[in-house]
mmCIF file of C-alpha atoms and ligand atoms in Angstrom:
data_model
loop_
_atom_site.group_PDB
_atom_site.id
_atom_site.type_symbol
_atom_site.label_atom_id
_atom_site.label_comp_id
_atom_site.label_asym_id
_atom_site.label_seq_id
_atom_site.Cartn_x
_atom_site.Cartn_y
_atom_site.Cartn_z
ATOM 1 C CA UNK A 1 -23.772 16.205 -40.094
ATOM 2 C CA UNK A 2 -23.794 15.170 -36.375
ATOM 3 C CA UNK A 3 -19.565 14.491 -37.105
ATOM 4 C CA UNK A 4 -19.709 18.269 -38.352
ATOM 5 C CA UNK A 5 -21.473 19.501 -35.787
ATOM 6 C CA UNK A 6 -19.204 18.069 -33.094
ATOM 7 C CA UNK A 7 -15.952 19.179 -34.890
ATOM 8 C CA UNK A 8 -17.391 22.754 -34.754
ATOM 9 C CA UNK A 9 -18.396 22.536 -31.339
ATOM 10 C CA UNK A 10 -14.686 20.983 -30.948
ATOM 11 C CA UNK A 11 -13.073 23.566 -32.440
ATOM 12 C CA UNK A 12 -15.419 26.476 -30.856
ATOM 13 C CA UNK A 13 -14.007 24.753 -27.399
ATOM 14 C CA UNK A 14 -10.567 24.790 -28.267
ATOM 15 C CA UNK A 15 -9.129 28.626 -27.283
ATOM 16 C CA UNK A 16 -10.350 28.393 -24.178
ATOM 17 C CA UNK A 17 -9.637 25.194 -23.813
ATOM 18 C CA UNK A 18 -5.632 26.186 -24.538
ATOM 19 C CA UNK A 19 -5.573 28.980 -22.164
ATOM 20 C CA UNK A 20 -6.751 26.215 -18.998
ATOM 21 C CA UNK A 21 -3.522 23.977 -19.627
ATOM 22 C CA UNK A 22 -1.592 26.060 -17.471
ATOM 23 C CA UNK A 23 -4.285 26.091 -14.230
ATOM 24 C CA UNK A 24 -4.727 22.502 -14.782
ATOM 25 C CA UNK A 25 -1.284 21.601 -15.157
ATOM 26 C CA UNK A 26 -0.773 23.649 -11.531
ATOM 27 C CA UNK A 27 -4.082 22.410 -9.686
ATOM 28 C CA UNK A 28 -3.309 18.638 -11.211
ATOM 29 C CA UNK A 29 0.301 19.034 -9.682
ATOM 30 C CA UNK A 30 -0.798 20.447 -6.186
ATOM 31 C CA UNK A 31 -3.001 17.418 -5.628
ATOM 32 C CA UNK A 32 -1.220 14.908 -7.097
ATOM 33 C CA UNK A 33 2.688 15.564 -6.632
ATOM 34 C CA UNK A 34 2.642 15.447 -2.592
ATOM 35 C CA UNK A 35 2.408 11.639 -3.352
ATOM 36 C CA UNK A 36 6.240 11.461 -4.569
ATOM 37 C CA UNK A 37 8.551 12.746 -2.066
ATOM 38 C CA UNK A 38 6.505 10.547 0.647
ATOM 39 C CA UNK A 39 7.354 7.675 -1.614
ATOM 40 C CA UNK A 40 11.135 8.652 -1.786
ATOM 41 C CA UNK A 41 11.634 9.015 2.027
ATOM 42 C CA UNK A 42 10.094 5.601 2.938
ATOM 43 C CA UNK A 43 12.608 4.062 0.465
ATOM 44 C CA UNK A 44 15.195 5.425 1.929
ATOM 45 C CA UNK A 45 13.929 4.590 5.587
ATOM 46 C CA UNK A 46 13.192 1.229 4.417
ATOM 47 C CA UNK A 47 16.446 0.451 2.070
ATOM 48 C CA UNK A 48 18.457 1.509 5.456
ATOM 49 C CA UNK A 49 16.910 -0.392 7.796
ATOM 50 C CA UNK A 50 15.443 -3.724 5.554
ATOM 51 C CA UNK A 51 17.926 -3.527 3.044
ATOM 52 C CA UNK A 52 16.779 -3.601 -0.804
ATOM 53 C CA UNK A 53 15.031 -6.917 -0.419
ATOM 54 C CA UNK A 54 13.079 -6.200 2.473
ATOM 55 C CA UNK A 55 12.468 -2.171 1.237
ATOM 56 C CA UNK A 56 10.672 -4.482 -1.763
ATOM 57 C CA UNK A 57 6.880 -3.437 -0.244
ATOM 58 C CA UNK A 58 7.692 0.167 -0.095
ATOM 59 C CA UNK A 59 7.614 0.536 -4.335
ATOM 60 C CA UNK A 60 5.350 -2.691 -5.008
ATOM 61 C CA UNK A 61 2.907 -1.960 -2.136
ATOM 62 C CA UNK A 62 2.947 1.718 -0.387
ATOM 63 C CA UNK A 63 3.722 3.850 -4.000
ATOM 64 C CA UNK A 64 0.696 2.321 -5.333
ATOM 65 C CA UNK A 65 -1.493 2.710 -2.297
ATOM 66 C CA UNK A 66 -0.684 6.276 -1.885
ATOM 67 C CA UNK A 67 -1.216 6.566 -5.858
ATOM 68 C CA UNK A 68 -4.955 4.957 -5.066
ATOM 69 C CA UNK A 69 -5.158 7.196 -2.117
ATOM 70 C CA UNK A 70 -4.896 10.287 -4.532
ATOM 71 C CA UNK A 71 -7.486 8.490 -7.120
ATOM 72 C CA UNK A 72 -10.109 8.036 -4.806
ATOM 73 C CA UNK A 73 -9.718 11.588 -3.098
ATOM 74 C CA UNK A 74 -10.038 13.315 -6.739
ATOM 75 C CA UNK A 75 -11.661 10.809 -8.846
ATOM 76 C CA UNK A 76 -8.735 11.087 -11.597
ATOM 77 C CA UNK A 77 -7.358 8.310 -13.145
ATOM 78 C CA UNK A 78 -3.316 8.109 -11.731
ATOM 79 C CA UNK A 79 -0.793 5.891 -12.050
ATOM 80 C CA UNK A 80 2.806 4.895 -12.653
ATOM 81 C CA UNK A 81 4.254 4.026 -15.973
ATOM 82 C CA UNK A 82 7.845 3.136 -17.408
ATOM 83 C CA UNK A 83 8.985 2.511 -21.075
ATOM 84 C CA UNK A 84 10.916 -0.787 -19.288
ATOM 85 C CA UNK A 85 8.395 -2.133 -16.676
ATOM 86 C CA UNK A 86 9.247 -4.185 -14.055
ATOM 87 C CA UNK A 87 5.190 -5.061 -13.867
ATOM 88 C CA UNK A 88 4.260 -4.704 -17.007
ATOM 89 C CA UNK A 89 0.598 -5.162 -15.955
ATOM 90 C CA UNK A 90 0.457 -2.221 -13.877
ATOM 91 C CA UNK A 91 3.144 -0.034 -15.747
ATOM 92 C CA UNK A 92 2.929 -0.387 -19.382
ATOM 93 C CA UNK A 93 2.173 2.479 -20.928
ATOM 94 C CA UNK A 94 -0.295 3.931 -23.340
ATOM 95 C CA UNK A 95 0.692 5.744 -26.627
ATOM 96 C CA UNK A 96 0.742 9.209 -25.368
ATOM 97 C CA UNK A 97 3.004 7.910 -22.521
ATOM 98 C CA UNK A 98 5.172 6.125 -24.879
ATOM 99 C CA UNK A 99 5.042 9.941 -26.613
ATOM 100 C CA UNK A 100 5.817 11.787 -23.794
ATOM 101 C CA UNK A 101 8.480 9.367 -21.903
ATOM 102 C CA UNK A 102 10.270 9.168 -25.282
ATOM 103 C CA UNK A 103 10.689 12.841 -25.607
ATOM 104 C CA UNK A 104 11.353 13.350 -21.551
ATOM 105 C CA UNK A 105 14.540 11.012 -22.788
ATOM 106 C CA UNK A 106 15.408 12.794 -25.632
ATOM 107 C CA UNK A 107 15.446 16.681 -23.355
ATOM 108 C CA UNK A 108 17.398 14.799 -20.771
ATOM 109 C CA UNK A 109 19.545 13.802 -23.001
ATOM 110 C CA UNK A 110 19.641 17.091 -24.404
ATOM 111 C CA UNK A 111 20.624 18.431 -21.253
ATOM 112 C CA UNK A 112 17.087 19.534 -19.098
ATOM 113 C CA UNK A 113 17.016 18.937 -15.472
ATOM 114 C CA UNK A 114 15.006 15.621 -15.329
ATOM 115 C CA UNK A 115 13.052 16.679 -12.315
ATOM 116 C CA UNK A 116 11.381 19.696 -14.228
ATOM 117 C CA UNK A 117 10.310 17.279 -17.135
ATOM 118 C CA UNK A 118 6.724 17.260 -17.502
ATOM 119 C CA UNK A 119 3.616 17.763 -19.755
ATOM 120 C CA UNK A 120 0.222 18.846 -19.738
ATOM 121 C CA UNK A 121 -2.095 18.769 -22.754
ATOM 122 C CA UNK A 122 -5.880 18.532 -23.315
ATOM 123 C CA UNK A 123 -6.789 15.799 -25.840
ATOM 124 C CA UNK A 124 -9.790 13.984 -27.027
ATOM 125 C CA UNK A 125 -10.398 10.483 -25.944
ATOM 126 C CA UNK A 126 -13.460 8.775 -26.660
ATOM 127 C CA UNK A 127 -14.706 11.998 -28.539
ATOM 128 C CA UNK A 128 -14.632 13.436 -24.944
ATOM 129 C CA UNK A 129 -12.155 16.293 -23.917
ATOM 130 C CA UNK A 130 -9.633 15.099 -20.815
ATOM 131 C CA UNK A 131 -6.627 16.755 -19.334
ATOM 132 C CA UNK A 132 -3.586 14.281 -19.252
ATOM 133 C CA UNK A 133 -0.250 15.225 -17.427
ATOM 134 C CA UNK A 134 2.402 13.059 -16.770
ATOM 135 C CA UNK A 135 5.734 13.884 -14.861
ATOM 136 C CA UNK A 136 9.185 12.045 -15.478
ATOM 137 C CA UNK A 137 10.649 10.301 -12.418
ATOM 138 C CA UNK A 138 14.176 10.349 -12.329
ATOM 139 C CA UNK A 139 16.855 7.627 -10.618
ATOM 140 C CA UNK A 140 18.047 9.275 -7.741
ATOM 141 C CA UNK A 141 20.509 7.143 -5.321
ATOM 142 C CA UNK A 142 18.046 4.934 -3.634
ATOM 143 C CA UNK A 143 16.810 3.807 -6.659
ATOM 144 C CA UNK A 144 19.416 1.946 -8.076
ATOM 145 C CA UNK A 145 19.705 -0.728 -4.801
ATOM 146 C CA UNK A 146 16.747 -1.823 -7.198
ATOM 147 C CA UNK A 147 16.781 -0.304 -10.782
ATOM 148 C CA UNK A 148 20.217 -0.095 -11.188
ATOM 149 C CA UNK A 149 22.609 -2.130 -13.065
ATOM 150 C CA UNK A 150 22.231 -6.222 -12.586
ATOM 151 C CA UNK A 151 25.663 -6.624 -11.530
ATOM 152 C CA UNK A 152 25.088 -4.430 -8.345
ATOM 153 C CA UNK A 153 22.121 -5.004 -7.094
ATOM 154 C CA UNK A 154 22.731 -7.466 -3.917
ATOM 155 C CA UNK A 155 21.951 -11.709 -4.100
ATOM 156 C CA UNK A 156 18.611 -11.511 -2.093
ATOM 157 C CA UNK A 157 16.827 -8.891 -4.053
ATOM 158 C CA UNK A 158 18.063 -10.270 -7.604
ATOM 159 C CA UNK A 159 16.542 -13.581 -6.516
ATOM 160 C CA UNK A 160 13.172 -12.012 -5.102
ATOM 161 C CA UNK A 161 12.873 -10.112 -8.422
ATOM 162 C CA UNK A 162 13.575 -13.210 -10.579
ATOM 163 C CA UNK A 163 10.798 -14.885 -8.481
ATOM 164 C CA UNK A 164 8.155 -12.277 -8.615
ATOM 165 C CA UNK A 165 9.418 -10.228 -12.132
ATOM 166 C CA UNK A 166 10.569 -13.174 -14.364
ATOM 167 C CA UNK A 167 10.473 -10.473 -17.651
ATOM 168 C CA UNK A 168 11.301 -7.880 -15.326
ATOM 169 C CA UNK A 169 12.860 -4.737 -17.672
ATOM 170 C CA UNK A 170 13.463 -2.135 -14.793
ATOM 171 C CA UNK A 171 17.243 -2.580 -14.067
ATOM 172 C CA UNK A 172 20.362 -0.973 -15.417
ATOM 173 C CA UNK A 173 19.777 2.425 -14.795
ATOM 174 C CA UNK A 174 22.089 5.289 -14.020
ATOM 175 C CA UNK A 175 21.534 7.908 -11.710
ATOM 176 C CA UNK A 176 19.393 11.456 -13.771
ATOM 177 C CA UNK A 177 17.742 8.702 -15.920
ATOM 178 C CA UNK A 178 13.777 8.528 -16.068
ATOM 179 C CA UNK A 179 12.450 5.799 -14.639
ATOM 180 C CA UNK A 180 9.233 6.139 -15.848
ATOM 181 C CA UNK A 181 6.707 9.000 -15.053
ATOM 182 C CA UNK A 182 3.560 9.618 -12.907
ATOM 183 C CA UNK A 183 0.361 10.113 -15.206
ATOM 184 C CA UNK A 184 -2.905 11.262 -14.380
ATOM 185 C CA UNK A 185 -6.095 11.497 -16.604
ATOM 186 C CA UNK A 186 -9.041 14.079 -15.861
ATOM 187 C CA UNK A 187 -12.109 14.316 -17.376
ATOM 188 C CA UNK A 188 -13.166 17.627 -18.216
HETATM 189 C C1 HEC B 201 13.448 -1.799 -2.694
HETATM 190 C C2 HEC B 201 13.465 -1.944 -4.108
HETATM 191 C C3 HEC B 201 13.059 -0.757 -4.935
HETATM 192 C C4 HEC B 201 13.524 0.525 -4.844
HETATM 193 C C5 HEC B 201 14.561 1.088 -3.886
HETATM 194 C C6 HEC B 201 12.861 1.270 -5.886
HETATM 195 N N1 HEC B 201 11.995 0.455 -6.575
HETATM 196 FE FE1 HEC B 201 10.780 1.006 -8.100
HETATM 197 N N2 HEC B 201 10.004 -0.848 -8.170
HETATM 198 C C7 HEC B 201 10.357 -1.897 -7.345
HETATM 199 C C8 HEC B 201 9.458 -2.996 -7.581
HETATM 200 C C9 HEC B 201 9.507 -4.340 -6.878
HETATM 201 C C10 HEC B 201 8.522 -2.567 -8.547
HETATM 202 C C11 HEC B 201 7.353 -3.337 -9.132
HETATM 203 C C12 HEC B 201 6.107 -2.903 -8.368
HETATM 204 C C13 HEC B 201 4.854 -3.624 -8.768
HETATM 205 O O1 HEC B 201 4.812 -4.862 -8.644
HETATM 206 O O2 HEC B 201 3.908 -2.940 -9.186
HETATM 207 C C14 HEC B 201 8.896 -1.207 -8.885
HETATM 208 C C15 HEC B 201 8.196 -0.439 -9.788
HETATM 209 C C16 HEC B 201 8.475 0.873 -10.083
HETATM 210 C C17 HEC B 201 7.718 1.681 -11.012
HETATM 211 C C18 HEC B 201 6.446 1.284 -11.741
HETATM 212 C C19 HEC B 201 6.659 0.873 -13.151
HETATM 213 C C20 HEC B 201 7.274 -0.497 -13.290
HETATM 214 O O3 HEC B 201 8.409 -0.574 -13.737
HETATM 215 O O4 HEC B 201 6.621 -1.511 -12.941
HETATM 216 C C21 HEC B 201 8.331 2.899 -11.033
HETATM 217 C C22 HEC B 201 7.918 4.101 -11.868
HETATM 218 C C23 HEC B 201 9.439 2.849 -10.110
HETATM 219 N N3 HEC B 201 9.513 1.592 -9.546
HETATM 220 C C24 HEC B 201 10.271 3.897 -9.864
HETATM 221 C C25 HEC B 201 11.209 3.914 -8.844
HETATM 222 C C26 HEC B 201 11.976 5.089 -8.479
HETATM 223 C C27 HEC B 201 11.896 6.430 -9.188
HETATM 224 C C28 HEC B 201 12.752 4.732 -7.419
HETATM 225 C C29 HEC B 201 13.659 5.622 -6.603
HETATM 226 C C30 HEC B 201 13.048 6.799 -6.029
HETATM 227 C C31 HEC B 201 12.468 3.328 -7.125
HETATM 228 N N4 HEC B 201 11.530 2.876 -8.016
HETATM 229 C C32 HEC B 201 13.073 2.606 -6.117
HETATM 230 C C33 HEC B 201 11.394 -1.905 -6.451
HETATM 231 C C34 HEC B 201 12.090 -0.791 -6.026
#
């Protein structure tokens, strides 16, 4: 009965539930996506003047501390994820990740712009309603000093990541490929 009650309620919810996708998509993006392009231009700064090796602390130390910067300011749950994780323990994903970062491939591959590939969706977790969105991030040039194919990536950094990643799966990318994408969980 109490199962019934709750699917009702559930299903009551769900219309207007639908119809807020779209302002939480937009007010999740606004608060969250300022995060990337800071990200981006401290590679580059840091690639350029530290080389890949050195530029090392910008994606394993700044990304995430910006990321925590944005948790703590809106009490969502954000992170970074990649189908081939170079730490696996802070970048494996879940199964709607998996879900979402297969079929981000698939539409690139199918031709969409991988910088407009995203998704928002309300689901149930836990028998409680939260928004989830997640964004693709694609390989742009600075990326691949790091995530690009083996062969290229220069003697100091390969060693530093065979140190620190031994079943490191983030290299051999090209250029418009996702990386991985930036996920964020709200309770509603
Ligand atoms: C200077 C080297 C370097 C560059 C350049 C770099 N990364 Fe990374 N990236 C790393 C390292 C090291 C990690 C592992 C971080 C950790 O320990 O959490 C990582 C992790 C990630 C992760 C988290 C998931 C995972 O695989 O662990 C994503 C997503 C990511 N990078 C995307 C990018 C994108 C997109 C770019 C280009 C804009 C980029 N990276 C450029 C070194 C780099």
């Amino acid at each position: 009965m109490k199962t019934l009650l709750s699917i009702t309620l559930l299903l009551a919810a769900l219309p207007a539930l639908a119809q807020d996708v779209g302002a939480l998509t937009s007010e999740t993006k606004k608060a969250v996506l300022p995060v990337l392009p800071k990200v981006v231009k401290a590679m580059q700064e840091s690639v350029a003047s530290k080389g890949a090796a050195g530029a090392i602390p910008v994606c394993k130390g700044l990304a995430p501390a910006l990321i925590k910067e944005k948790r703590q300011e809106t009490g969502w749950d954000i992170r970074r994820v990649s189908l081939k994780a170079r730490n696996a323990e802070r970048g494996a994903p879940d199964d709607w990740e998996v879900r979402q970062l297969a079929d981000f491939n698939i539409r690139a591959a199918q031709g969409e712009t991988p910088e407009t590939l995203e998704k928002g969706e309300i689901v149930s977790l836990e028998g409680k309603p939260v928004f989830r969105y997640i964004k693709a991030l694609p390989v742009v040039e600075v990326c691949l000093k790091c995530h690009g194919p083996l062969a290229t990536l220069d003697a100091d950094l390969k060693a530093e990541l065979t140190k620190n990643y031994p079943q490191d799966q983030a290299t051999g990318y090209a250029r418009g490929q996702i990386r991985g994408g930036l996920t964020v969980k709200r309770p509603l």
